[in-house]
Amino acid sequence: MNAVAVIDELKRRFPNEPEYIQAVEEVLTTIEDVYNENPEFDRYNLIERLCIPDRIFAFRVSWVDDKGKVHNNMGYRVQHNNAIGPYKGGIRFHSSVNLSILKFLAFEQTFKNSLTTLAMGGAKGGSDFSPRGKSDMEVMRFCQAFIQELWRQIGPDTDVPAGDIGVGGREVGYMFGEYKKMAREFTGTFTGKGIEFGGSLIRPEATGYGNVYFLLEMLKTRGLDIEGKRVAISGSGNVATYTAQKLLQLGAKVVSMSDSDGSIYVPDGITQEQLDYIFKLKNIYRGRIREFAEEYGCQYFEGERPWHHVACDIAMPSATQNEIDGDDARALIANGCIAVSEGANMPSTPDAIREFLKAQILYAPGKAANAGGVSVSGLEMAQNSQKLSWSAEEVDNKLKSIMSEIHKQCVKYGTEKDGYINYVRGANVAGFMKVARAMMAQGIL
Ligand code: NDP
Ligand code: 2IT
């Protein structure tokens, strides 16, 4: 395989999909050597079969708002690869959703799920519908209309969706309800469900907690501890808030959080009471992070991401893709940042990644650091098939050992001659090898 040639061909065939090409390029350039050490891979043209999704569903979702107006959104499900298990991955509801974004997310998910040690393939879905500013009833009607189109393509052993941006417990509940009604079955066809109907304890916390567990493993390689460290987080949704919660429990200082309108800076670190306020603000009142600044009188940067404005030891981007560019990365490094652990999917641009690797700081790509969420989704599937539920402690312990195992795989495949751990290479090679072996064993499909 010549990575440049494969990418050029994908660019030619999919010219309007920059995020998808970006994600593929990052992986192919790091696995090229290992791929070429196995000539049988190329004879089976494995690389193209791994980059191009198995199938994509696209459909119109029509729904009626509270005033009786009819809206038409697009809905999608990208089933990327099921070589190692049923398709698995979240659903995103955001006005920016398009095929390029969902194809990049489904591609990333395939490698991430491979790293978790569990049997899950990769998928992603979503819609350009935004729940922001919609009533509960409007969200419910949208979710029902979305699932009326999608339900035939998913199932407990076929494809198991979950949450992502704009899709939390409320949306999963509505989608699961409609699925159950259409399919006439009560199975584990969604993860992130409510505790009363098959959800796993610790699933809401899992991505944020898992990211902190991964960060602890990285710090350990340099003999460092989390206590007292200043951490800049972006976002104030599911991943960001549970990341902050675990950090507070461990004695770190969370100096920033944000939303799509701006970011707050709290140099001494937010308190537990302030974090509780953010939970309520975001999940119950569905308000803006600006209101936190008004309530507590801290600095607020309208329309800005945190990276240029805060002094921090650690950055944990937990909002969206491409939210740290090269300039942001240089500012973080200049301000003394020693570690970046990604809660979001592909939050750093290629330029930013180059800066982190050049400076040899601890840098964990999302497919390793945020894999805790889908891992506990896998544990939710296991509990659902057994018709059992495990205690919070049991799930949390399993999550810790999975994150530690992912870290080990990154060290194994990513340690360079000078001892620097290149987690990008480590995660990509480890994730790729398992999927590649499974695809080879199953023939050309
Ligand atoms: P939420 O919808 O709960 O929160 C998203 C947060 O990011 C909000 O604060 C939102 O602000 C902000 N945000 C979203 N889009 C943008 C944007 N375009 N620009 C600036 N800010 C933005 O989503 P999650 O916390 O679930 O997801 C966050 C990230 O983590 C995503 O990249 C997701 O793919 C990834 N992830 C999620 C997992 C999960 O289990 N939920 C698992 C692994 C990764 P606002 O409210 O203003 O929109
Ligand atoms: O990006 C992700 O890993 C998720 N949004 C979670 C997917 C899942 O199936 O739990």
Short mmCIF file of C-alpha atoms and ligand atoms in Angstrom, two decimals:
data_model
loop_
_atom_site.label_atom_id
_atom_site.label_comp_id
_atom_site.label_asym_id
_atom_site.label_seq_id
_atom_site.Cartn_x
_atom_site.Cartn_y
_atom_site.Cartn_z
CA MET A 1 0.00 0.00 0.00
CA ASN A 2 1.14 3.47 -0.83
CA ALA A 3 -0.77 5.63 1.68
CA VAL A 4 -0.52 8.79 -0.44
CA ALA A 5 -1.91 7.00 -3.51
CA VAL A 6 -4.82 5.45 -1.56
CA ILE A 7 -5.70 8.83 -0.04
CA ASP A 8 -5.51 10.57 -3.44
CA GLU A 9 -7.90 7.99 -4.87
CA LEU A 10 -10.32 8.44 -1.94
CA LYS A 11 -10.16 12.22 -2.41
CA ARG A 12 -11.02 11.76 -6.07
CA ARG A 13 -13.98 9.50 -5.30
CA PHE A 14 -15.27 11.45 -2.29
CA PRO A 15 -14.30 15.05 -3.08
CA ASN A 16 -16.64 16.75 -0.61
CA GLU A 17 -15.73 14.81 2.51
CA PRO A 18 -12.80 16.59 4.21
CA GLU A 19 -13.34 15.20 7.74
CA TYR A 20 -13.52 11.64 6.41
CA ILE A 21 -10.32 12.10 4.39
CA GLN A 22 -8.62 13.70 7.43
CA ALA A 23 -9.42 10.71 9.67
CA VAL A 24 -8.34 8.17 7.03
CA GLU A 25 -5.11 10.05 6.32
CA GLU A 26 -4.11 10.05 9.99
CA VAL A 27 -4.56 6.29 10.25
CA LEU A 28 -3.06 5.24 6.90
CA THR A 29 0.11 7.27 7.32
CA THR A 30 0.79 5.62 10.70
CA ILE A 31 -0.03 2.01 9.72
CA GLU A 32 1.63 1.99 6.29
CA ASP A 33 4.83 0.20 7.45
CA VAL A 34 3.02 -2.50 9.41
CA TYR A 35 0.56 -3.04 6.56
CA ASN A 36 3.37 -3.51 4.07
CA GLU A 37 5.07 -6.08 6.29
CA ASN A 38 2.04 -8.31 5.54
CA PRO A 39 1.89 -8.61 1.71
CA GLU A 40 -1.22 -10.79 1.90
CA PHE A 41 -3.17 -7.70 3.06
CA ASP A 42 -2.55 -5.96 -0.26
CA ARG A 43 -3.43 -9.06 -2.29
CA TYR A 44 -6.89 -8.86 -0.66
CA ASN A 45 -7.03 -5.07 -1.16
CA LEU A 46 -7.74 -4.88 2.53
CA ILE A 47 -7.05 -1.18 2.82
CA GLU A 48 -9.85 -0.01 0.54
CA ARG A 49 -12.28 -2.45 2.11
CA LEU A 50 -11.36 -1.04 5.51
CA CYS A 51 -11.65 2.62 4.50
CA ILE A 52 -14.95 2.47 2.59
CA PRO A 53 -17.97 1.77 4.83
CA ASP A 54 -19.80 -1.55 4.41
CA ARG A 55 -23.04 0.36 3.79
CA ILE A 56 -24.76 3.70 4.36
CA PHE A 57 -28.44 4.40 4.93
CA ALA A 58 -29.73 7.90 4.18
CA PHE A 59 -33.33 8.98 4.66
CA ARG A 60 -35.69 11.94 5.12
CA VAL A 61 -37.11 12.51 8.59
CA SER A 62 -40.34 14.51 8.58
CA TRP A 63 -41.80 15.75 11.84
CA VAL A 64 -44.27 18.35 13.10
CA ASP A 65 -43.30 21.10 15.56
CA ASP A 66 -45.47 22.43 18.41
CA LYS A 67 -46.99 25.09 16.13
CA GLY A 68 -48.00 22.53 13.51
CA LYS A 69 -45.21 23.38 11.06
CA VAL A 70 -43.71 20.45 9.14
CA HIS A 71 -39.89 20.05 9.10
CA ASN A 72 -37.74 17.76 6.99
CA ASN A 73 -34.32 16.70 8.24
CA MET A 74 -31.83 14.19 6.85
CA GLY A 75 -31.10 11.00 8.80
CA TYR A 76 -28.17 8.62 8.30
CA ARG A 77 -26.56 5.45 9.60
CA VAL A 78 -23.07 4.51 8.44
CA GLN A 79 -22.33 0.82 9.11
CA HIS A 80 -18.59 0.90 8.68
CA ASN A 81 -17.18 -2.51 9.58
CA ASN A 82 -18.42 -5.59 11.46
CA ALA A 83 -15.37 -7.86 11.25
CA ILE A 84 -15.02 -8.23 15.02
CA GLY A 85 -18.61 -7.78 16.24
CA PRO A 86 -22.00 -6.18 15.55
CA TYR A 87 -21.94 -2.59 14.29
CA LYS A 88 -21.74 -0.25 17.29
CA GLY A 89 -21.54 3.50 17.66
CA GLY A 90 -23.38 6.64 18.66
CA ILE A 91 -25.97 8.87 17.04
CA ARG A 92 -25.31 12.59 16.68
CA PHE A 93 -27.99 15.27 16.38
CA HIS A 94 -26.42 18.59 15.39
CA SER A 95 -27.02 21.11 12.62
CA SER A 96 -23.51 20.43 11.25
CA VAL A 97 -24.11 16.68 10.66
CA ASN A 98 -23.39 15.47 7.13
CA LEU A 99 -22.01 12.33 5.50
CA SER A 100 -18.39 13.42 5.76
CA ILE A 101 -18.67 13.84 9.53
CA LEU A 102 -20.51 10.56 10.07
CA LYS A 103 -18.10 8.65 7.82
CA PHE A 104 -15.11 9.98 9.80
CA LEU A 105 -16.81 9.08 13.07
CA ALA A 106 -17.73 5.55 11.91
CA PHE A 107 -14.19 4.98 10.60
CA GLU A 108 -12.67 6.11 13.93
CA GLN A 109 -15.20 4.02 15.84
CA THR A 110 -14.02 0.84 14.10
CA PHE A 111 -10.47 1.28 15.41
CA LYS A 112 -11.63 2.51 18.83
CA ASN A 113 -13.94 -0.44 19.33
CA SER A 114 -11.16 -2.80 18.30
CA LEU A 115 -8.96 -1.33 21.07
CA THR A 116 -11.60 -1.88 23.78
CA THR A 117 -10.91 -5.67 23.84
CA LEU A 118 -14.68 -6.23 23.39
CA ALA A 119 -16.47 -7.66 20.32
CA MET A 120 -17.86 -4.58 18.58
CA GLY A 121 -17.68 -3.36 14.99
CA GLY A 122 -17.86 0.31 14.04
CA ALA A 123 -20.83 2.51 13.04
CA LYS A 124 -22.20 6.02 13.48
CA GLY A 125 -25.46 7.73 12.68
CA GLY A 126 -27.26 10.98 13.11
CA SER A 127 -29.19 13.87 11.70
CA ASP A 128 -28.82 17.57 10.94
CA PHE A 129 -31.64 18.09 13.44
CA SER A 130 -30.58 20.14 16.47
CA PRO A 131 -32.39 19.53 19.80
CA ARG A 132 -31.30 23.02 20.91
CA GLY A 133 -34.34 25.23 21.53
CA LYS A 134 -36.82 22.38 20.87
CA SER A 135 -39.47 21.30 23.37
CA ASP A 136 -39.47 17.78 24.86
CA MET A 137 -42.45 16.88 22.68
CA GLU A 138 -40.70 18.10 19.53
CA VAL A 139 -37.60 16.06 20.41
CA MET A 140 -39.82 13.04 21.06
CA ARG A 141 -41.62 13.34 17.72
CA PHE A 142 -38.33 13.76 15.91
CA CYS A 143 -36.79 10.69 17.61
CA GLN A 144 -39.85 8.61 16.76
CA ALA A 145 -39.78 9.68 13.10
CA PHE A 146 -36.04 8.96 12.92
CA ILE A 147 -36.48 5.43 14.27
CA GLN A 148 -39.50 4.69 12.07
CA GLU A 149 -37.02 4.91 9.19
CA LEU A 150 -34.04 3.24 10.86
CA TRP A 151 -35.50 0.43 12.95
CA ARG A 152 -35.23 -2.32 10.30
CA GLN A 153 -31.48 -1.78 9.98
CA ILE A 154 -30.58 -2.14 13.67
CA GLY A 155 -30.94 -4.87 16.30
CA PRO A 156 -29.18 -6.37 19.31
CA ASP A 157 -26.83 -8.52 17.21
CA THR A 158 -26.85 -6.34 14.07
CA ASP A 159 -26.20 -2.73 14.98
CA VAL A 160 -26.50 -1.12 18.41
CA PRO A 161 -26.69 2.71 18.49
CA ALA A 162 -26.03 4.97 21.50
CA GLY A 163 -25.60 8.69 22.25
CA ASP A 164 -23.18 11.34 20.99
CA ILE A 165 -23.46 15.14 20.57
CA GLY A 166 -27.09 16.18 21.05
CA VAL A 167 -28.15 12.65 22.00
CA GLY A 168 -28.25 11.88 25.73
CA GLY A 169 -30.50 9.86 28.03
CA ARG A 170 -33.66 11.68 26.92
CA GLU A 171 -33.14 11.04 23.19
CA VAL A 172 -31.97 7.43 23.69
CA GLY A 173 -35.11 6.80 25.79
CA TYR A 174 -37.42 8.07 23.04
CA MET A 175 -35.56 6.19 20.29
CA PHE A 176 -35.46 2.95 22.29
CA GLY A 177 -39.21 3.27 23.02
CA GLU A 178 -40.05 3.64 19.34
CA TYR A 179 -37.69 0.81 18.36
CA LYS A 180 -39.29 -1.50 20.93
CA LYS A 181 -42.73 -0.68 19.54
CA MET A 182 -41.82 -1.12 15.85
CA ALA A 183 -39.73 -4.28 16.31
CA ARG A 184 -42.07 -5.85 18.89
CA GLU A 185 -39.09 -6.82 21.02
CA PHE A 186 -37.42 -5.73 24.25
CA THR A 187 -33.70 -6.21 23.68
CA GLY A 188 -30.47 -4.32 24.15
CA THR A 189 -30.76 -2.49 20.82
CA PHE A 190 -29.57 0.81 22.29
CA THR A 191 -26.98 1.53 24.94
CA GLY A 192 -27.06 4.50 27.28
CA LYS A 193 -30.62 3.52 28.21
CA GLY A 194 -32.24 4.53 31.51
CA ILE A 195 -31.34 2.36 34.51
CA GLU A 196 -34.96 1.19 34.82
CA PHE A 197 -35.00 -0.36 31.34
CA GLY A 198 -31.68 -2.06 30.83
CA GLY A 199 -29.16 0.79 31.07
CA SER A 200 -25.82 0.13 32.74
CA LEU A 201 -24.67 1.93 35.85
CA ILE A 202 -21.66 4.16 35.03
CA ARG A 203 -22.54 4.45 31.30
CA PRO A 204 -23.30 8.20 31.60
CA GLU A 205 -20.01 8.74 33.43
CA ALA A 206 -17.93 6.29 31.37
CA THR A 207 -16.41 8.48 28.64
CA GLY A 208 -15.30 11.21 31.04
CA TYR A 209 -14.14 8.84 33.78
CA GLY A 210 -12.39 6.62 31.23
CA ASN A 211 -10.53 9.59 29.79
CA VAL A 212 -9.25 10.50 33.26
CA TYR A 213 -8.21 6.86 33.90
CA PHE A 214 -6.28 6.92 30.62
CA LEU A 215 -4.66 10.24 31.56
CA LEU A 216 -3.52 8.76 34.90
CA GLU A 217 -1.82 5.91 33.02
CA MET A 218 -0.04 8.41 30.77
CA LEU A 219 1.09 10.56 33.71
CA LYS A 220 2.42 7.44 35.45
CA THR A 221 4.84 6.83 32.56
CA ARG A 222 6.52 10.11 33.58
CA GLY A 223 6.21 9.61 37.32
CA LEU A 224 3.57 12.35 37.54
CA ASP A 225 0.42 12.64 39.65
CA ILE A 226 -2.89 14.37 38.89
CA GLU A 227 -3.32 16.10 42.24
CA GLY A 228 -3.18 19.89 41.99
CA LYS A 229 -2.81 19.88 38.19
CA ARG A 230 -4.70 22.61 36.30
CA VAL A 231 -6.90 21.09 33.61
CA ALA A 232 -8.56 22.98 30.75
CA ILE A 233 -11.68 21.23 29.49
CA SER A 234 -13.75 22.30 26.48
CA GLY A 235 -17.46 21.54 26.23
CA SER A 236 -19.98 21.26 29.03
CA GLY A 237 -21.95 18.24 27.88
CA ASN A 238 -21.84 14.59 28.87
CA VAL A 239 -18.13 13.98 28.33
CA ALA A 240 -16.92 17.32 29.71
CA THR A 241 -18.97 17.27 32.91
CA TYR A 242 -18.08 13.72 33.96
CA THR A 243 -14.43 14.38 33.13
CA ALA A 244 -14.61 17.38 35.47
CA GLN A 245 -16.34 15.32 38.16
CA LYS A 246 -13.63 12.64 38.23
CA LEU A 247 -10.87 15.28 38.17
CA LEU A 248 -12.41 17.04 41.17
CA GLN A 249 -12.63 13.74 43.05
CA LEU A 250 -8.90 13.25 42.43
CA GLY A 251 -7.88 16.72 43.59
CA ALA A 252 -7.16 18.33 40.21
CA LYS A 253 -8.28 21.88 39.31
CA VAL A 254 -10.69 22.34 36.41
CA VAL A 255 -9.91 25.83 35.13
CA SER A 256 -12.16 26.04 32.07
CA MET A 257 -15.27 24.70 30.41
CA SER A 258 -17.14 25.93 27.32
CA ASP A 259 -20.01 25.59 24.89
CA SER A 260 -20.45 26.59 21.28
CA ASP A 261 -20.95 30.24 22.31
CA GLY A 262 -17.87 30.78 24.49
CA SER A 263 -15.67 29.63 27.37
CA ILE A 264 -15.22 30.36 31.08
CA TYR A 265 -11.93 30.71 32.98
CA VAL A 266 -11.71 29.94 36.69
CA PRO A 267 -7.99 30.08 37.61
CA ASP A 268 -8.45 28.52 41.08
CA GLY A 269 -10.55 25.68 39.70
CA ILE A 270 -14.32 25.19 39.80
CA THR A 271 -15.80 23.79 43.01
CA GLN A 272 -18.13 20.80 43.33
CA GLU A 273 -21.02 23.21 43.96
CA GLN A 274 -20.20 25.06 40.75
CA LEU A 275 -20.00 21.80 38.81
CA ASP A 276 -23.43 20.81 40.18
CA TYR A 277 -24.68 24.15 38.87
CA ILE A 278 -23.28 23.34 35.39
CA PHE A 279 -24.96 19.89 35.44
CA LYS A 280 -28.32 21.50 36.20
CA LEU A 281 -27.76 24.38 33.79
CA LYS A 282 -27.00 22.03 30.90
CA ASN A 283 -29.25 19.04 31.59
CA ILE A 284 -32.34 20.57 33.19
CA TYR A 285 -32.54 24.24 32.12
CA ARG A 286 -30.63 23.63 28.88
CA GLY A 287 -28.93 27.01 29.34
CA ARG A 288 -25.61 28.51 28.20
CA ILE A 289 -22.18 28.49 29.89
CA ARG A 290 -22.31 32.32 29.83
CA GLU A 291 -24.89 32.06 32.61
CA PHE A 292 -22.24 30.39 34.80
CA ALA A 293 -19.98 33.41 34.33
CA GLU A 294 -22.86 35.72 35.27
CA GLU A 295 -23.74 33.63 38.35
CA TYR A 296 -20.17 33.32 39.68
CA GLY A 297 -18.52 36.42 38.22
CA CYS A 298 -15.66 34.68 36.42
CA GLN A 299 -14.04 35.57 33.09
CA TYR A 300 -16.03 34.67 29.98
CA PHE A 301 -14.64 34.67 26.44
CA GLU A 302 -17.49 35.13 24.00
CA GLY A 303 -17.12 33.05 20.84
CA GLU A 304 -13.71 31.73 21.95
CA ARG A 305 -12.32 28.30 22.74
CA PRO A 306 -10.37 27.99 26.00
CA TRP A 307 -6.90 27.17 24.62
CA HIS A 308 -5.44 30.67 24.17
CA HIS A 309 -6.87 32.06 27.37
CA VAL A 310 -5.94 29.68 30.12
CA ALA A 311 -2.76 28.62 31.89
CA CYS A 312 -3.02 24.84 32.27
CA ASP A 313 -0.92 21.70 32.76
CA ILE A 314 -3.36 19.46 30.93
CA ALA A 315 -5.94 19.94 28.15
CA MET A 316 -8.94 17.65 27.73
CA PRO A 317 -10.87 18.77 24.62
CA SER A 318 -14.40 17.35 25.02
CA ALA A 319 -16.62 19.28 22.61
CA THR A 320 -16.18 18.51 18.90
CA GLN A 321 -13.85 17.79 15.93
CA ASN A 322 -11.09 20.20 14.89
CA GLU A 323 -11.45 22.39 17.97
CA ILE A 324 -7.65 22.65 18.54
CA ASP A 325 -5.73 24.01 15.56
CA GLY A 326 -2.00 24.51 15.15
CA ASP A 327 -2.06 27.97 16.76
CA ASP A 328 -4.04 26.64 19.73
CA ALA A 329 -1.57 23.78 20.13
CA ARG A 330 1.40 26.16 20.06
CA ALA A 331 -0.31 28.40 22.64
CA LEU A 332 -0.99 25.42 24.93
CA ILE A 333 2.60 24.21 24.72
CA ALA A 334 3.99 27.72 25.27
CA ASN A 335 1.79 28.03 28.36
CA GLY A 336 3.28 24.89 29.89
CA CYS A 337 0.77 22.20 28.90
CA ILE A 338 2.35 18.75 29.36
CA ALA A 339 -0.54 16.48 28.39
CA VAL A 340 -3.52 16.43 26.03
CA SER A 341 -6.08 13.66 26.40
CA GLU A 342 -8.95 13.76 23.93
CA GLY A 343 -12.52 13.28 25.16
CA ALA A 344 -13.95 14.38 21.81
CA ASN A 345 -13.44 12.56 18.51
CA MET A 346 -10.65 14.10 16.38
CA PRO A 347 -10.61 17.43 18.27
CA SER A 348 -7.04 18.19 17.13
CA THR A 349 -6.24 19.17 13.53
CA PRO A 350 -3.31 17.41 11.80
CA ASP A 351 -1.27 20.57 12.36
CA ALA A 352 -2.01 20.49 16.11
CA ILE A 353 -1.08 16.80 16.34
CA ARG A 354 2.25 17.52 14.64
CA GLU A 355 2.96 20.21 17.27
CA PHE A 356 2.17 17.87 20.18
CA LEU A 357 4.36 15.09 18.79
CA LYS A 358 7.19 17.50 17.97
CA ALA A 359 7.13 18.83 21.55
CA GLN A 360 6.99 15.21 22.81
CA ILE A 361 4.24 15.99 25.30
CA LEU A 362 1.84 13.23 26.41
CA TYR A 363 -0.79 13.16 23.68
CA ALA A 364 -3.67 10.64 23.62
CA PRO A 365 -5.89 10.55 20.52
CA GLY A 366 -9.63 10.21 21.06
CA LYS A 367 -9.86 6.66 19.77
CA ALA A 368 -7.80 5.57 22.79
CA ALA A 369 -8.64 8.15 25.45
CA ASN A 370 -12.41 8.35 24.95
CA ALA A 371 -12.97 4.62 24.40
CA GLY A 372 -14.40 4.25 27.92
CA GLY A 373 -17.86 5.31 26.73
CA VAL A 374 -18.24 2.63 24.09
CA SER A 375 -16.53 0.11 26.39
CA VAL A 376 -19.24 0.50 28.99
CA SER A 377 -21.75 0.35 26.13
CA GLY A 378 -20.22 -3.06 25.39
CA LEU A 379 -20.65 -3.97 29.05
CA GLU A 380 -24.29 -2.80 28.84
CA MET A 381 -24.80 -5.15 25.86
CA ALA A 382 -23.27 -8.01 27.87
CA GLN A 383 -25.57 -7.32 30.82
CA ASN A 384 -28.62 -7.10 28.54
CA SER A 385 -27.90 -10.44 26.88
CA GLN A 386 -27.49 -12.07 30.28
CA LYS A 387 -30.59 -10.21 31.58
CA LEU A 388 -28.54 -9.18 34.60
CA SER A 389 -27.18 -5.91 35.92
CA TRP A 390 -23.86 -5.35 37.60
CA SER A 391 -23.07 -2.97 40.47
CA ALA A 392 -21.54 0.46 39.83
CA GLU A 393 -18.32 -0.71 41.45
CA GLU A 394 -18.08 -3.76 39.22
CA VAL A 395 -18.61 -1.73 36.05
CA ASP A 396 -16.18 0.98 37.17
CA ASN A 397 -13.50 -1.63 37.90
CA LYS A 398 -13.99 -3.21 34.48
CA LEU A 399 -13.75 0.26 32.91
CA LYS A 400 -10.46 0.93 34.73
CA SER A 401 -8.96 -2.34 33.57
CA ILE A 402 -10.09 -1.78 29.95
CA MET A 403 -8.50 1.71 29.91
CA SER A 404 -5.32 0.27 31.34
CA GLU A 405 -5.34 -2.47 28.67
CA ILE A 406 -5.80 0.13 25.91
CA HIS A 407 -2.88 2.07 27.36
CA LYS A 408 -0.74 -1.09 27.32
CA GLN A 409 -1.55 -1.71 23.65
CA CYS A 410 -0.55 1.90 22.82
CA VAL A 411 2.76 1.46 24.64
CA LYS A 412 3.40 -1.86 22.90
CA TYR A 413 2.87 -0.53 19.36
CA GLY A 414 3.74 3.13 19.89
CA THR A 415 7.03 3.28 21.80
CA GLU A 416 9.72 4.87 19.63
CA LYS A 417 13.48 4.27 19.67
CA ASP A 418 14.12 7.18 22.05
CA GLY A 419 11.46 5.90 24.46
CA TYR A 420 8.78 8.48 23.53
CA ILE A 421 5.34 6.89 23.43
CA ASN A 422 3.60 7.89 20.24
CA TYR A 423 0.01 7.11 21.23
CA VAL A 424 -1.28 8.01 17.75
CA ARG A 425 0.77 5.29 16.14
CA GLY A 426 0.21 2.88 19.03
CA ALA A 427 -3.59 3.20 18.94
CA ASN A 428 -3.81 3.04 15.14
CA VAL A 429 -1.57 0.00 14.72
CA ALA A 430 -3.14 -1.95 17.62
CA GLY A 431 -6.70 -1.12 16.48
CA PHE A 432 -5.89 -1.94 12.85
CA MET A 433 -4.16 -5.30 13.39
CA LYS A 434 -7.13 -6.92 15.12
CA VAL A 435 -9.63 -5.78 12.49
CA ALA A 436 -7.25 -6.73 9.66
CA ARG A 437 -6.72 -10.27 10.95
CA ALA A 438 -10.47 -10.76 11.36
CA MET A 439 -11.14 -9.48 7.82
CA MET A 440 -8.46 -11.75 6.33
CA ALA A 441 -9.93 -14.78 8.10
CA GLN A 442 -13.44 -14.07 6.82
CA GLY A 443 -12.63 -13.72 3.10
CA ILE A 444 -13.48 -10.99 0.63
CA LEU A 445 -16.87 -9.56 1.59
P1 NDP B 1 -22.99 16.74 24.34
O1 NDP B 1 -24.02 17.09 23.32
O2 NDP B 1 -23.42 16.22 25.66
O3 NDP B 1 -22.05 18.00 24.61
C1 NDP B 1 -21.36 18.61 23.58
C2 NDP B 1 -20.65 19.84 24.12
O4 NDP B 1 -19.76 20.33 23.11
C3 NDP B 1 -21.61 20.98 24.44
O5 NDP B 1 -21.06 21.77 25.44
C4 NDP B 1 -21.66 21.72 23.10
O6 NDP B 1 -22.02 23.08 23.21
C5 NDP B 1 -20.22 21.60 22.63
N1 NDP B 1 -20.19 21.59 21.17
C6 NDP B 1 -20.83 20.76 20.33
N2 NDP B 1 -20.60 21.08 19.06
C7 NDP B 1 -19.80 22.15 19.09
C8 NDP B 1 -19.21 22.94 18.08
N3 NDP B 1 -19.42 22.70 16.78
N4 NDP B 1 -18.42 23.97 18.48
C9 NDP B 1 -18.22 24.24 19.80
N5 NDP B 1 -18.76 23.51 20.80
C10 NDP B 1 -19.53 22.48 20.44
O7 NDP B 1 -22.02 15.70 23.61
P2 NDP B 1 -20.96 14.69 24.26
O8 NDP B 1 -20.39 15.26 25.50
O9 NDP B 1 -21.60 13.35 24.27
O10 NDP B 1 -19.84 14.65 23.10
C11 NDP B 1 -18.71 15.51 23.10
C12 NDP B 1 -17.62 14.90 22.25
O11 NDP B 1 -17.24 13.63 22.79
C13 NDP B 1 -17.99 14.61 20.79
O12 NDP B 1 -16.85 14.78 19.98
C14 NDP B 1 -18.37 13.12 20.81
O13 NDP B 1 -18.23 12.53 19.55
C15 NDP B 1 -17.34 12.61 21.80
N6 NDP B 1 -17.63 11.34 22.46
C16 NDP B 1 -18.80 11.14 23.14
C17 NDP B 1 -19.02 9.95 23.79
C18 NDP B 1 -20.24 9.71 24.62
O14 NDP B 1 -20.31 8.65 25.25
N7 NDP B 1 -21.18 10.61 24.70
C19 NDP B 1 -18.06 8.84 23.71
C20 NDP B 1 -16.83 9.18 23.03
C21 NDP B 1 -16.66 10.38 22.42
P3 NDP B 1 -23.52 23.54 22.84
O15 NDP B 1 -24.35 23.08 23.99
O16 NDP B 1 -23.41 25.00 22.71
O17 NDP B 1 -23.88 22.86 21.55
O1 2IT B 2 -17.87 8.21 19.99
C1 2IT B 2 -18.25 7.31 20.78
O2 2IT B 2 -17.51 6.39 21.11
C2 2IT B 2 -19.62 7.38 21.28
N1 2IT B 2 -20.32 8.35 20.99
C3 2IT B 2 -20.18 6.26 22.12
C4 2IT B 2 -20.61 5.13 21.25
C5 2IT B 2 -21.35 4.03 21.98
O3 2IT B 2 -21.82 3.13 21.25
O4 2IT B 2 -21.44 4.02 23.20
#
